[in-house]
CSV table of C-alpha atoms in Angstrom, one decimal:
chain,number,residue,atom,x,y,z
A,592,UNK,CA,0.0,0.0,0.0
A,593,UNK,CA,1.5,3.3,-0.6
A,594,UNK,CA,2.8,5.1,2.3
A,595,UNK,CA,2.0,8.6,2.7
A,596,UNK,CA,3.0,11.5,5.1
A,597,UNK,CA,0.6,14.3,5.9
A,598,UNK,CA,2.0,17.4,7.6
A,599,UNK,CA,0.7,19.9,9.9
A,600,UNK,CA,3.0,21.2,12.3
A,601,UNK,CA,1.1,24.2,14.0
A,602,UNK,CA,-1.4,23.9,16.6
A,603,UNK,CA,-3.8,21.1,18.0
A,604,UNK,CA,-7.0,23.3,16.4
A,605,UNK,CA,-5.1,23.4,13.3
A,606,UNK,CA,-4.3,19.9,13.2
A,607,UNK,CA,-8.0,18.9,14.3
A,608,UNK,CA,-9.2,20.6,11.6
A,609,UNK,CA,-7.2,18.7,8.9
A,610,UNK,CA,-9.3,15.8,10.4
A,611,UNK,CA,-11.2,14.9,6.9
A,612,UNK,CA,-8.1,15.4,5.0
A,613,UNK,CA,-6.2,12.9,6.8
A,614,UNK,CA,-9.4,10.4,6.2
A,615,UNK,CA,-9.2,11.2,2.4
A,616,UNK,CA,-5.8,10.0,2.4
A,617,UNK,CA,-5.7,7.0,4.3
A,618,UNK,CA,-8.7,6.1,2.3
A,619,UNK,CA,-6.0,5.2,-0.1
A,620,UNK,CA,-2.8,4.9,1.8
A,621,UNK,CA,-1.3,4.1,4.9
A,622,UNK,CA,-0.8,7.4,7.0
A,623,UNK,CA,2.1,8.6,8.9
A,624,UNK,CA,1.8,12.4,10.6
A,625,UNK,CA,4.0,15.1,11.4
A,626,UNK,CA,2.7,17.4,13.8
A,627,UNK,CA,4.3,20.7,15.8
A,628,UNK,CA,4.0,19.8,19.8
A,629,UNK,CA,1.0,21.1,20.2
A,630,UNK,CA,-0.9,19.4,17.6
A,631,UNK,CA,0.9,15.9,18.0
A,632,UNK,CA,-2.0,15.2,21.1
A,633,UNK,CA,-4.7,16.1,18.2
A,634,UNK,CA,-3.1,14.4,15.7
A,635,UNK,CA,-3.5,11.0,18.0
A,636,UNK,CA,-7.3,11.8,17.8
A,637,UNK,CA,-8.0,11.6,14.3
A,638,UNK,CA,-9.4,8.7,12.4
A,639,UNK,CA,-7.2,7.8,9.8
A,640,UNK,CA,-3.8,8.5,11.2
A,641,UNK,CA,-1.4,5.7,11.9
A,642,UNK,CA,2.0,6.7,13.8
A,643,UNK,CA,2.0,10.5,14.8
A,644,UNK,CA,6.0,12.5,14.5
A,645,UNK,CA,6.5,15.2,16.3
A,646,UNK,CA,8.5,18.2,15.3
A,647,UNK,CA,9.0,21.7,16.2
A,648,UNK,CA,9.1,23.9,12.8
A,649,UNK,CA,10.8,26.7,13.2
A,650,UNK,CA,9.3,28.5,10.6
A,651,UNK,CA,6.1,28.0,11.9
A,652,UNK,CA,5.6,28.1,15.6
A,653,UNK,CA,5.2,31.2,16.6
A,654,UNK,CA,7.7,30.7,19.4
A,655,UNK,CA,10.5,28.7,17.0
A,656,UNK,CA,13.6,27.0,18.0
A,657,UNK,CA,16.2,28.1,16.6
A,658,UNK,CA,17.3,26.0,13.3
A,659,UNK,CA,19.5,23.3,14.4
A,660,UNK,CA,21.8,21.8,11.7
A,661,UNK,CA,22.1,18.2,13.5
A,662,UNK,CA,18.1,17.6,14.4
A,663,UNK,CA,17.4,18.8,11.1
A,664,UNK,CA,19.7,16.0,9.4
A,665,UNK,CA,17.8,14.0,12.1
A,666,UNK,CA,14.8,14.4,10.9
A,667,UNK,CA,15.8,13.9,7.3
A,668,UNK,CA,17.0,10.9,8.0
A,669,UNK,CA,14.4,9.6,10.4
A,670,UNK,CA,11.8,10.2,7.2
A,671,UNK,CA,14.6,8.5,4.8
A,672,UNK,CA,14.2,5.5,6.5
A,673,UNK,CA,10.6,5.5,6.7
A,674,UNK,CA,10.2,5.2,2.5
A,675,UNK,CA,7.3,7.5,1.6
A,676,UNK,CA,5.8,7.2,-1.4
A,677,UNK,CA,4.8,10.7,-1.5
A,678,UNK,CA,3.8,13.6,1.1
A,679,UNK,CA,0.9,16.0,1.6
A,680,UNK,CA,2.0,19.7,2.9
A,681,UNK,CA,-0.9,21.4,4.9
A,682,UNK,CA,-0.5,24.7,4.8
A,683,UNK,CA,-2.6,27.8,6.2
A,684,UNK,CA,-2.7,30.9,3.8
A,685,UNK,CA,0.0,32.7,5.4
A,686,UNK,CA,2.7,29.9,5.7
A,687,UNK,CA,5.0,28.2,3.0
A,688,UNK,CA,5.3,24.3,2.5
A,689,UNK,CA,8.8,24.6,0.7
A,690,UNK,CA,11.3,24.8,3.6
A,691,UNK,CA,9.6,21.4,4.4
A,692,UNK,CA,9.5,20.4,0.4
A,693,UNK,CA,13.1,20.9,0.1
A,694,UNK,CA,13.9,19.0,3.4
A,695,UNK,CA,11.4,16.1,2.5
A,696,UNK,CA,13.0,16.0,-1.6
A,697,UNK,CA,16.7,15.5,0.9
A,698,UNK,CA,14.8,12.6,2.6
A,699,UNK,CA,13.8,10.9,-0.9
A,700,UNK,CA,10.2,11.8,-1.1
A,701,UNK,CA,9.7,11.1,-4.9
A,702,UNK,CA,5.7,12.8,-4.9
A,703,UNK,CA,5.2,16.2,-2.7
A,704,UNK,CA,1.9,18.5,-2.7
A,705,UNK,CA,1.4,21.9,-1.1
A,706,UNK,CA,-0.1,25.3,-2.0
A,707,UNK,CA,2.4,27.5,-2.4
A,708,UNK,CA,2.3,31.7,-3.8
A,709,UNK,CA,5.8,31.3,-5.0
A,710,UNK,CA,7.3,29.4,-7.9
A,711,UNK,CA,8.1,26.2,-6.4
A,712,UNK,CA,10.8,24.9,-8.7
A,713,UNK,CA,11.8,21.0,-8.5
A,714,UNK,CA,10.1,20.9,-4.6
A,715,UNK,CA,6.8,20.5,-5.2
A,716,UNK,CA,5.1,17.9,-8.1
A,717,UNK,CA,1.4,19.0,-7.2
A,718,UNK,CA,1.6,22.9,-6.5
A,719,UNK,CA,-2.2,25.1,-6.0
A,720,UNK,CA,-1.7,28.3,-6.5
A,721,UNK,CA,-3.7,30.5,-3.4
A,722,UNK,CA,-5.5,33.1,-4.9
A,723,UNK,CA,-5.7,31.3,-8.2
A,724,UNK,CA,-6.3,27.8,-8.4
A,725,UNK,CA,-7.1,27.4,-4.8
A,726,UNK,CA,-9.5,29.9,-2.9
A,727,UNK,CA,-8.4,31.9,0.3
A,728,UNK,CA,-11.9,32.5,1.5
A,729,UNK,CA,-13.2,29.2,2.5
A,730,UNK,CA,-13.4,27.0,5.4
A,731,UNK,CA,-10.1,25.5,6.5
A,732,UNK,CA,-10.8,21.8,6.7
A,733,UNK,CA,-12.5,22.4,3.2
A,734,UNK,CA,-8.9,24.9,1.9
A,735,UNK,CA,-6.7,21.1,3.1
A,736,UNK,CA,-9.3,19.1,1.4
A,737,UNK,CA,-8.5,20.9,-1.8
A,738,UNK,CA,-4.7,20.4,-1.7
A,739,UNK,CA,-5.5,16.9,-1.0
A,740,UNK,CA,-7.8,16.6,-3.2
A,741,UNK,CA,-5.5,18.3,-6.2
A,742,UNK,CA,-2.9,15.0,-5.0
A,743,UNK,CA,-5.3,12.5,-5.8
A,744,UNK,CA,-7.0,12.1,-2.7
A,745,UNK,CA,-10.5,13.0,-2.9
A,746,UNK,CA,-12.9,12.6,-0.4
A,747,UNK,CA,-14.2,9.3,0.9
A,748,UNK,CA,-17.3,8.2,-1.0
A,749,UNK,CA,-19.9,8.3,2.2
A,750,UNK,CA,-17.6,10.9,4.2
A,751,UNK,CA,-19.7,13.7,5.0
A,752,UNK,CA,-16.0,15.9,5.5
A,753,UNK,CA,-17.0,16.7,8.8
A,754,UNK,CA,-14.6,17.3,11.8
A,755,UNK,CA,-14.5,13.7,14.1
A,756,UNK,CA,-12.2,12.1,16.6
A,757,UNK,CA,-11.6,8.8,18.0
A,758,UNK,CA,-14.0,8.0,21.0
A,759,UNK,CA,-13.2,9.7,24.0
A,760,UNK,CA,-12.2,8.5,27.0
A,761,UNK,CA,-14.9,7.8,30.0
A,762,UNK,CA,-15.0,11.4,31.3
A,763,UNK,CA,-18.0,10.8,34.2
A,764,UNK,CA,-16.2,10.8,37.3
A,765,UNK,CA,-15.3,14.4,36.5
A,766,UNK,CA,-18.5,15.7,35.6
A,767,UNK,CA,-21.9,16.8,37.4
A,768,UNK,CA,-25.4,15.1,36.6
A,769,UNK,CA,-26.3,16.3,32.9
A,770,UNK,CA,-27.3,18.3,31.3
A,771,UNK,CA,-24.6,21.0,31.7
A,772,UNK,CA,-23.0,23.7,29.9
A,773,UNK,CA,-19.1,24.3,29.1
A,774,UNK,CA,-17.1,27.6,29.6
A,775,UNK,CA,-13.7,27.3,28.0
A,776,UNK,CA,-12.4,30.7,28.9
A,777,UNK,CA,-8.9,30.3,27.6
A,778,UNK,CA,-7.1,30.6,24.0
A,779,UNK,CA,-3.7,30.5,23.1
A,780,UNK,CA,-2.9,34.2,22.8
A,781,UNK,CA,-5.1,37.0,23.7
A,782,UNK,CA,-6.3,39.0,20.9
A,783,UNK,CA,-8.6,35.8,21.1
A,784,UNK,CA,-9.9,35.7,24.6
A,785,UNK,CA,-13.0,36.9,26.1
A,786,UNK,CA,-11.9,39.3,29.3
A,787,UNK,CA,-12.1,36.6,32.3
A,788,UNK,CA,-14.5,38.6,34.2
A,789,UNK,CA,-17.1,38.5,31.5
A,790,UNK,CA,-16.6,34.7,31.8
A,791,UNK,CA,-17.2,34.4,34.9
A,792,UNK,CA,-20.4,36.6,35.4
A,793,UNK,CA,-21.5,34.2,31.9
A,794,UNK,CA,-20.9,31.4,34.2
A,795,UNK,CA,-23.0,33.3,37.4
A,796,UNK,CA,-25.7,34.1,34.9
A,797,UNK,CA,-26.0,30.4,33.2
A,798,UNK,CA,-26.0,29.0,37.1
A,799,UNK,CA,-29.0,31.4,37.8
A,800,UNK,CA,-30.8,30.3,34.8
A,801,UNK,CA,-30.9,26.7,36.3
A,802,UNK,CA,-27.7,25.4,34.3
A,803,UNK,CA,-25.1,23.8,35.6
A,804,UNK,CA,-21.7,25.4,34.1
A,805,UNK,CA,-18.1,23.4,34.0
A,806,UNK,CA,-15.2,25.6,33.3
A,807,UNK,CA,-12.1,23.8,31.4
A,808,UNK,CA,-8.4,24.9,30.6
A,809,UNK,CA,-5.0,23.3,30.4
A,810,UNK,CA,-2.4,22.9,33.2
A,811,UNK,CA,-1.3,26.6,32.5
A,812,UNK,CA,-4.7,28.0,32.9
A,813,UNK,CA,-5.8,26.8,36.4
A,814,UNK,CA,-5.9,30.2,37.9
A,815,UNK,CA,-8.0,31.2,35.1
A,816,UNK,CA,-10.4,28.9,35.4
A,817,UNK,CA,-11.0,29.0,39.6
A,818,UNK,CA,-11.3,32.8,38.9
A,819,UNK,CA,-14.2,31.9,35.9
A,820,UNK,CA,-15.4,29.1,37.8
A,821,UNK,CA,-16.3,30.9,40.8
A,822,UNK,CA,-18.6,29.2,43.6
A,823,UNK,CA,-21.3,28.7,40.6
A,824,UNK,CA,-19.3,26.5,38.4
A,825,UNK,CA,-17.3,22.8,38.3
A,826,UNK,CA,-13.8,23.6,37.6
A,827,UNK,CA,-11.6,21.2,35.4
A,828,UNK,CA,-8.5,23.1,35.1
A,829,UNK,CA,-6.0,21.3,34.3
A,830,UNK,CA,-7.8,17.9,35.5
A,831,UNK,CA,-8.1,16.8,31.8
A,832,UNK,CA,-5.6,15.6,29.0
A,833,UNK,CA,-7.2,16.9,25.2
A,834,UNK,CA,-8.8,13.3,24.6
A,835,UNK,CA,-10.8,13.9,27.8
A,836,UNK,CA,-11.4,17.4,26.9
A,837,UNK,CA,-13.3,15.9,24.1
A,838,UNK,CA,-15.2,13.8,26.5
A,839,UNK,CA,-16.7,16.6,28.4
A,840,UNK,CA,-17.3,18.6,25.8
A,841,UNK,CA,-19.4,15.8,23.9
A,842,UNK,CA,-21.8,15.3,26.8
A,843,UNK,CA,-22.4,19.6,26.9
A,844,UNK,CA,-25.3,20.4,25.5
A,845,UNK,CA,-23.6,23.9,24.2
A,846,UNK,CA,-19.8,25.1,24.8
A,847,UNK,CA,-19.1,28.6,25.4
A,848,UNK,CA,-15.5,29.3,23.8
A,849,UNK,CA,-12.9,31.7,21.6
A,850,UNK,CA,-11.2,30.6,18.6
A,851,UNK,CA,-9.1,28.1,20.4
A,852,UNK,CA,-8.6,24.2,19.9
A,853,UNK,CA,-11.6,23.5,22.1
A,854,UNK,CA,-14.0,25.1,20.0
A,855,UNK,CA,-12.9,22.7,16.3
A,856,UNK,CA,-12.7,19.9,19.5
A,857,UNK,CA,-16.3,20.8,20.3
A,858,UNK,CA,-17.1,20.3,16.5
A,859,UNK,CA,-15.6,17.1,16.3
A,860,UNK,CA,-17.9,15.5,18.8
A,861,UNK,CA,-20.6,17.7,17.7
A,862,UNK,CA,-21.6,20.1,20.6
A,863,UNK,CA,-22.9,23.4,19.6
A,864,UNK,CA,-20.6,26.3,20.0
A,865,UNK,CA,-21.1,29.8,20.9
A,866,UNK,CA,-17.9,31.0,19.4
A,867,UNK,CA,-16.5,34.4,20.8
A,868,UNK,CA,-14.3,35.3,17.5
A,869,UNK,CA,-11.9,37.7,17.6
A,870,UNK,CA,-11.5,39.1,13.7
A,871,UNK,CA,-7.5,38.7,13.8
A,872,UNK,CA,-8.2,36.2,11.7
A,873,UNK,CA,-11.0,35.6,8.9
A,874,UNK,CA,-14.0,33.9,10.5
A,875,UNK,CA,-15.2,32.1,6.9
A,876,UNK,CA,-11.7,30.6,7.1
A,877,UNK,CA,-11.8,29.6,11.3
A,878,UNK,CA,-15.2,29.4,12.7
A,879,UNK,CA,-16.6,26.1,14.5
A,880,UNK,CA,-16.9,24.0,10.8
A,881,UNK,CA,-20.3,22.3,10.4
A,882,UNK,CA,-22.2,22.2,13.6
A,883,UNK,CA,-24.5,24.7,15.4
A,884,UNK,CA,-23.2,27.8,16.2
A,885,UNK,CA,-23.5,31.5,17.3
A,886,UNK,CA,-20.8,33.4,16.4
A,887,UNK,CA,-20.3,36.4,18.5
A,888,UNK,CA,-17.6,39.4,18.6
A,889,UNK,CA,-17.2,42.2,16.2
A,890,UNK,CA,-16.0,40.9,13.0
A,891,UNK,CA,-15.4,44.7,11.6
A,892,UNK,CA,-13.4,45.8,14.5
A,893,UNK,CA,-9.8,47.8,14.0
A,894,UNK,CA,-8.1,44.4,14.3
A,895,UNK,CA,-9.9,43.1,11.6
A,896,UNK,CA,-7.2,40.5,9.7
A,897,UNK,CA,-4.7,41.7,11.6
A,898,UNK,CA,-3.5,38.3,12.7
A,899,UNK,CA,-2.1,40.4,16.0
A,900,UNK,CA,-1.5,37.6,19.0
A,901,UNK,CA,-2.2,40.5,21.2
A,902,UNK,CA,-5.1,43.1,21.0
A,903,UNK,CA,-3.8,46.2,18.9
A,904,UNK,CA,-7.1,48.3,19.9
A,905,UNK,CA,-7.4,49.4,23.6
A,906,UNK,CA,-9.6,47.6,25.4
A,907,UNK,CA,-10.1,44.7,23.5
A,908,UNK,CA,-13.6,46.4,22.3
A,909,UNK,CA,-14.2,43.2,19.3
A,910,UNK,CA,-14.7,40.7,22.3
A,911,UNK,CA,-15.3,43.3,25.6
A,912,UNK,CA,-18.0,44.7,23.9
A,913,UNK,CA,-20.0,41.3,24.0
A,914,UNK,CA,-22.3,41.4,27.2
A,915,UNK,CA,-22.2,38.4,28.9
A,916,UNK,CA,-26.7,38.2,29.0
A,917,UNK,CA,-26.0,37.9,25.6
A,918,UNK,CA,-23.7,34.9,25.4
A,919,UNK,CA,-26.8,32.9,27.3
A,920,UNK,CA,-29.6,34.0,25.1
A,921,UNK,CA,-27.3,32.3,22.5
A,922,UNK,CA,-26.8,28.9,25.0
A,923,UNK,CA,-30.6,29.2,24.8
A,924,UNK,CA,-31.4,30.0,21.6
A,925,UNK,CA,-28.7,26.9,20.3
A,926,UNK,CA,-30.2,24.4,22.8
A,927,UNK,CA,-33.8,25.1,21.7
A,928,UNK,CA,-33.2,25.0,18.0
A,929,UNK,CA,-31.1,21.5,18.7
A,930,UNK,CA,-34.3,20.5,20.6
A,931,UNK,CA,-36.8,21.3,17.5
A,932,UNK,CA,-34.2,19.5,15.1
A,933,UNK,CA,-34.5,16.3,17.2
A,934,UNK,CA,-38.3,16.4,17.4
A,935,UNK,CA,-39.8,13.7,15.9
A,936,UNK,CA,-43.4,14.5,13.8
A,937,UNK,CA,-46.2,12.8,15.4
């Protein structure tokens, strides 16, 4: 069977997202990944992937290692040995695949795709053209299916291209009774978070509207989520690895969250988001991908495309400005609607 590398080496949302690309491929060959840190955790959740590699880019984290002359020969030769048969370079709009096409042509990859806006020269044998032959203003998962796609991996036949993950763990001894709602106040920069003390009167407001609210974050976000959490809400921070995370989000009936990891991770089990977006980055591109959804946040503010890891505006006004009575109307309004679509006609 032909043997077939598919790279994402940004972060866990990213690599999430590349979820139905990774099934297209190993519809027809055996898949090996190469994920950045973060994503590597992700990458073990998708259906599809065989062995996960883990490498830190350093022209694409944006906190890089410096280039290292010996673990790059390392990890040319560590993919030598391997014998690809050809490679699949997922890209977002603003990063290149040819440092990585130049490195994988050194390790013998006879067959490399990517979308690239420069001349590509020998590195790349399928090459989409952002812009021109591949269009910027689309859904992410749907941008990687294209490049996939244009390699001769089209979509399953029966795959409906929608964000999935392997079964999660058994999450219950963490959790209150059901029904409940998730807060996932964190993000991993802040141009994309909602002010913490909106969260937390969100999660006083949900709690006096009869919900029960769990707050989640990562090991780095504990004191975040006790401040969110308050006396009204169950805080996991920190208490859950990501394929857990995916556990409790799937028995929410709605999660509350940024444009993070958490929210495609909501969309991968299916849990209606209402997604607090930040316009640094295009929502048609990052936005939860096929499920329910509210998107909040002013998508025409200053920052607009800005891709700013920090808020250039003072006072944050494209996520402040969203009042906290209106982030449950839209944990209402997405529960009801979800309700109406399961009714059955008598």
């Amino acid at each position: 069977m032909t043997r077939a590398l598919v790279v994402r080496l940004d972060g866990a949302g990213d690599v999430l997202l590349a979820g139905p690309t990774v099934r297209a491929v190993a519809a027809r060959a055996d898949v090996t990944l190469l994920c950045g840190p973060a994503g590597a955790p992700a990458g073990r959740l998708l259906p599809g992937a065989g062995e996960v590699l883990r490498w830190a880019c350093p022209w694409v984290l944006a906190d890089p290692p410096p280039v290292d002359a010996a673990e790059t020969a390392g990890l040319v030769a560590d993919l030598a040995v391997r014998g690809f048969d050809e490679a699949v370079i997922l890209t977002s709009f603003h990063q290149s695949p040819l440092p990585l096409a130049l490195l994988l042509r050194l390790a013998g990859v006879p067959r490399i795709s990517g979308a690239s806006v420069d001349h590509a020269g020998a590195l790349l044998d399928v090459r989409l053209r952002p812009g021109e032959t591949l269009d910027e203003d689309q859904p992410e998962p749907e941008r990687m299916r294209a490049i996939a796609a244009a390699a001769g991996f089209p979509a399953p036949a029966g795959d409906d291209g929608r964000l999935a993950v392997l079964p999660s763990p058994d999450v219950s001894h963490l959790l209150p009774a059901a029904p409940y709602i998730v807060v996932h106040p964190g993000a991993a920069v802040g141009a994309r978070r909602w002010p913490a003390g909106h969260c937390a009167r969100s999660v006083e407001l949900l709690a006096a509207a009869g919900h029960r609210v769990v707050v989640t974050g990562g090991p780095d976000e504990r004191a975040l989520t006790a401040e969110v959490a308050g006396r009204r809400g169950t805080d996991l921070g920190g208490r859950t690895s990501l394929a857990e995370l995916g556990g409790v989000l799937a028995r929410a009936s709605a999660v509350v969250v940024g444009n993070t990891a958490a929210a495609h991770l909501a969309a991968a089990v299916g849990t209606p988001v209402v997604s607090l977006f930040a316009p640094v980055v295009p929502a048609v591109r990052w936005r939860p991908y096929a499920v329910p959804h509210v998107l909040l946040g002013d998508q025409h503010a200053p920052c607009r495309d800005s891709r700013a890891r920090e808020c250039p505006v003072p006072g944050h006004p494209c996520l402040a400005g969203v009042d906290p009575a209106a982030v449950v109307e839209a944990v209402h309004l997405l529960i009801t609607d979800v309700l109406r679509a399961q009714e059955v006609p008598a």
